[in-house]
Amino acid sequence: MPTKKTKEKEPKTKLKKAKAARVKKEKPAKTGKKSLLPKNKRVVVLLVAALFIVIIGSAQAIILLSMKNKNTVKEKVAKAPEFYFSKDEDISSFTTIVGERTYEEPAPVPESSEETKKSDAEKKDSDDAAKSGTEAEGKAASEGDTAASDEAKDTYKYVHLENASADLKTYKDYLETQKSFIDVTKENATAESTESETKSENAECYRLAGPSTDSKTYLSITLETAGDSVTVTAGKGSESWNDFFKSQWNEQKKVISDIQKQPKSETSIEIAENTVRSQGQEKLKLTESADSYQFIASPGITKIEGKNYYTVRTYKRLPDNTLSYVATYLCDCNDNSVGFQYDEITGQTTPLG
């Protein structure tokens, strides 16, 4: 029998071809870029750049500081007050009455000066307490003035005024006609200020006093001109308005009495007051009898068109015992005639019928 040739089965597993090993190509070493400048010159350039940055930064800082200082100056622009004392006193300020003006804020007082003033005030108080209280009425009135000066005062200065004198008179008229203030400027103070007036032409100084809402004090306002400025000094006296007014009245009578005792010309303050009073209600154009008014002559003489006059103010006493300004009349110093009503603000005269 023929024998079958048996085919030997070849193994199915195929031999994998060996992969060739990858050889990493070595990267060429990086060569540093050649600098355009030598090493020492690069250092110099860096230093110059740093210096330039510092200069720019400093300039910016200076600009910022200067702008900040300008803003600070703008913030510190002084603002004029709208009233003096407290709102309860209802005393409008200088600029509220005369209009907007340049206000100069007062310089701060050094602490050492304040301490010195305080010690001086304490010493004065102790000296006053040691003195006897039995003094004449005229001296008591002057003590009232001193007491007012011892009180804390506020000063307000207005500068670069076109007509300081007119502004002062406008504000003075407001105090006298609307707030019942009276002129308590002393004759001796007027005489003492003559020298300063020659140095500062057209200088004026008035002291006014008026009622306060506090029954234990009175209001004191001093008005002064110097060149193109007006200074307002506001304070409070340490006695009641009624007592102060009474002392002023008694002092006025004492002055009149002293004048009468001395050989003087026929014209005096008392004669001027009595002469105006004697004109009567009709001629003076008053609403009530002349005897119901108070006539107070101002110290000094007013010169109008070459003639000398006493200015006699007329006041009406109100129910609360304060005085309300009514009008001002001119009494001729030569013949004691009363022929004009006088507007102290405008300087105009109105003939009496």
Coordinates of C-alpha atoms in Angstrom, one line a residue, residues 28-239:
P28 CA 24.5 70.3 18.6
A29 CA 25.4 72.3 21.7
K30 CA 23.8 75.8 21.8
T31 CA 26.3 78.4 21.2
G32 CA 25.7 81.7 23.1
K33 CA 24.7 84.7 21.1
K34 CA 27.4 87.0 20.7
S35 CA 26.7 90.3 22.6
L36 CA 26.8 93.4 20.6
L37 CA 28.5 95.2 23.5
P38 CA 31.4 94.1 25.6
K39 CA 30.5 93.0 29.2
N40 CA 31.8 96.3 30.9
K41 CA 29.8 98.4 28.5
R42 CA 26.6 96.5 29.2
V43 CA 27.0 97.3 32.9
V44 CA 27.3 101.0 32.1
V45 CA 24.1 100.9 30.0
L46 CA 22.2 99.2 32.8
L47 CA 23.4 101.8 35.3
V48 CA 22.3 104.6 33.0
A49 CA 18.9 103.0 32.5
A50 CA 18.4 102.6 36.3
L51 CA 19.5 106.2 36.9
F52 CA 17.0 107.4 34.3
I53 CA 14.2 105.4 36.0
V54 CA 15.1 107.0 39.4
I55 CA 15.0 110.5 37.9
I56 CA 11.6 110.0 36.3
G57 CA 10.2 108.5 39.5
S58 CA 11.6 111.5 41.5
A59 CA 10.0 113.9 39.1
Q60 CA 6.7 112.2 39.3
A61 CA 6.8 112.2 43.1
I62 CA 7.6 116.0 43.1
I63 CA 4.7 116.7 40.8
L64 CA 2.3 114.7 42.9
L65 CA 3.5 116.4 46.1
S66 CA 3.1 119.9 44.5
M67 CA -0.4 119.0 43.3
K68 CA -1.3 117.8 46.8
N69 CA 0.1 121.0 48.4
K70 CA -2.0 123.1 45.9
N71 CA -5.1 121.2 46.9
T72 CA -4.3 121.7 50.6
V73 CA -4.0 125.5 50.0
K74 CA -7.3 125.5 48.2
E75 CA -8.9 123.7 51.1
K76 CA -7.5 126.2 53.6
V77 CA -9.2 129.2 52.0
A78 CA -10.7 131.2 54.8
K79 CA -14.5 131.3 54.9
A80 CA -16.1 134.4 56.4
P81 CA -18.6 133.7 59.2
E82 CA -22.3 134.3 58.7
F83 CA -23.0 135.5 62.2
Y84 CA -21.1 136.5 65.4
F85 CA -21.4 135.0 68.9
S86 CA -24.0 132.2 68.7
K87 CA -27.1 131.8 66.4
D88 CA -29.3 132.6 69.4
E89 CA -27.9 136.1 69.6
D90 CA -29.0 136.7 66.0
I91 CA -26.1 139.1 65.1
S92 CA -25.4 138.9 61.4
S93 CA -21.8 139.1 60.4
F94 CA -20.1 142.0 58.6
T95 CA -20.2 140.3 55.1
T96 CA -23.9 139.3 55.6
I97 CA -24.8 143.0 55.9
V98 CA -22.4 144.7 53.5
G99 CA -22.0 141.9 51.0
E100 CA -19.2 139.5 50.0
R101 CA -15.7 140.7 51.0
T102 CA -12.3 139.1 51.3
Y103 CA -11.9 137.6 54.7
E104 CA -8.5 137.1 56.3
E105 CA -8.4 134.3 58.8
P106 CA -6.5 135.3 62.0
A107 CA -3.2 133.7 62.7
P108 CA -3.3 131.0 65.4
V109 CA -2.2 132.2 68.9
P110 CA 0.9 130.2 70.2
E111 CA 0.2 128.1 73.2
S112 CA 2.8 129.9 75.3
S113 CA 0.9 133.2 74.6
E114 CA -2.4 131.7 75.7
E115 CA -0.8 130.4 78.9
T116 CA 0.7 133.8 79.6
K117 CA -2.7 135.5 79.0
K118 CA -4.4 133.0 81.3
S119 CA -1.9 133.5 84.1
D120 CA -2.2 137.3 83.7
A121 CA -6.0 137.1 83.9
E122 CA -5.8 134.9 87.0
K123 CA -3.4 137.4 88.6
K124 CA -5.7 140.3 87.7
D125 CA -8.8 138.4 89.1
S126 CA -7.0 137.8 92.4
D127 CA -5.9 141.5 92.6
D128 CA -9.5 142.7 91.9
A129 CA -10.8 140.4 94.6
A130 CA -8.5 141.9 97.1
K131 CA -9.7 145.4 96.3
S132 CA -12.5 147.1 98.1
G133 CA -15.8 147.2 96.3
T134 CA -16.8 150.7 97.5
E135 CA -15.9 152.9 94.5
A136 CA -17.6 155.7 92.6
E137 CA -20.2 154.9 89.9
G138 CA -18.0 156.3 87.2
K139 CA -15.2 154.0 88.2
A140 CA -17.6 151.1 88.3
A141 CA -18.5 151.8 84.7
S142 CA -14.9 151.8 83.7
E143 CA -14.5 148.5 85.5
G144 CA -17.4 147.2 83.5
D145 CA -15.4 148.1 80.3
T146 CA -12.4 146.3 81.7
A147 CA -14.5 143.2 82.5
A148 CA -15.7 143.2 78.9
S149 CA -12.1 143.3 77.7
D150 CA -11.2 140.4 80.0
E151 CA -13.8 138.1 78.3
A152 CA -12.7 135.9 75.4
K153 CA -12.9 137.8 72.2
D154 CA -13.0 136.8 68.5
T155 CA -11.4 138.9 65.8
Y156 CA -12.5 139.0 62.2
K157 CA -10.5 140.9 59.6
Y158 CA -11.8 141.9 56.1
V159 CA -9.2 143.2 53.6
H160 CA -8.9 144.7 50.1
L161 CA -12.1 146.8 50.6
E162 CA -12.9 149.5 48.0
N163 CA -14.4 151.8 50.7
A164 CA -13.7 150.5 54.2
S165 CA -15.2 153.6 55.9
A166 CA -18.5 153.2 54.1
D167 CA -18.7 149.5 54.9
L168 CA -18.0 150.1 58.5
K169 CA -20.7 152.8 58.8
T170 CA -23.2 150.4 57.0
Y171 CA -22.5 147.7 59.6
K172 CA -22.5 150.2 62.5
D173 CA -25.9 151.5 61.3
Y174 CA -27.3 147.9 61.2
L175 CA -26.2 147.3 64.8
E176 CA -27.7 150.6 66.1
T177 CA -30.9 150.6 64.2
Q178 CA -31.8 146.9 64.1
K179 CA -30.1 145.4 67.1
S180 CA -30.4 148.2 69.7
F181 CA -26.7 148.7 70.1
I182 CA -25.4 152.0 71.5
D183 CA -22.1 153.8 70.7
V184 CA -20.0 153.7 73.9
T185 CA -16.8 155.0 72.3
K186 CA -14.9 157.0 74.9
E187 CA -13.8 160.6 74.3
N188 CA -10.4 159.9 75.8
A189 CA -10.1 156.9 73.5
T190 CA -10.9 159.1 70.6
A191 CA -8.2 161.6 71.7
E192 CA -5.6 158.8 72.2
S193 CA -6.3 157.5 68.7
T194 CA -5.5 160.9 67.1
E195 CA -1.8 160.1 66.7
S196 CA -2.5 156.7 65.1
E197 CA -5.0 158.4 62.8
T198 CA -2.4 160.7 61.5
K199 CA -0.2 157.7 60.7
S200 CA -3.1 155.9 59.1
E201 CA -5.2 158.4 57.2
N202 CA -9.0 158.1 57.7
A203 CA -8.7 155.5 60.4
E204 CA -11.8 155.0 62.5
C205 CA -12.6 153.1 65.7
Y206 CA -16.0 152.6 67.3
R207 CA -17.0 150.5 70.3
L208 CA -20.6 149.4 70.5
A209 CA -22.6 147.5 73.1
G210 CA -25.9 145.8 73.0
P211 CA -28.3 143.4 74.7
S212 CA -27.6 139.7 75.0
T213 CA -29.9 136.7 75.2
D214 CA -28.0 135.9 78.3
S215 CA -29.3 138.0 81.1
K216 CA -25.9 138.0 82.9
T217 CA -23.9 139.5 80.0
Y218 CA -24.0 142.1 77.3
L219 CA -22.6 142.1 73.7
S220 CA -19.5 144.2 72.8
I221 CA -18.4 144.8 69.3
T222 CA -15.5 147.0 68.2
L223 CA -15.2 148.3 64.6
E224 CA -11.9 149.5 63.3
T225 CA -10.6 150.6 59.9
A226 CA -7.0 150.6 58.8
G227 CA -6.3 151.5 55.2
D228 CA -8.4 149.2 53.0
S229 CA -9.4 146.8 55.9
V230 CA -12.0 146.6 58.6
T231 CA -11.5 144.6 61.8
V232 CA -14.5 143.4 63.9
T233 CA -13.8 142.3 67.4
A234 CA -16.7 140.6 69.2
G235 CA -16.9 139.7 72.9
K236 CA -19.2 139.6 75.9
G237 CA -19.1 141.8 79.0
S238 CA -19.4 140.1 82.4
E239 CA -22.4 142.1 83.6

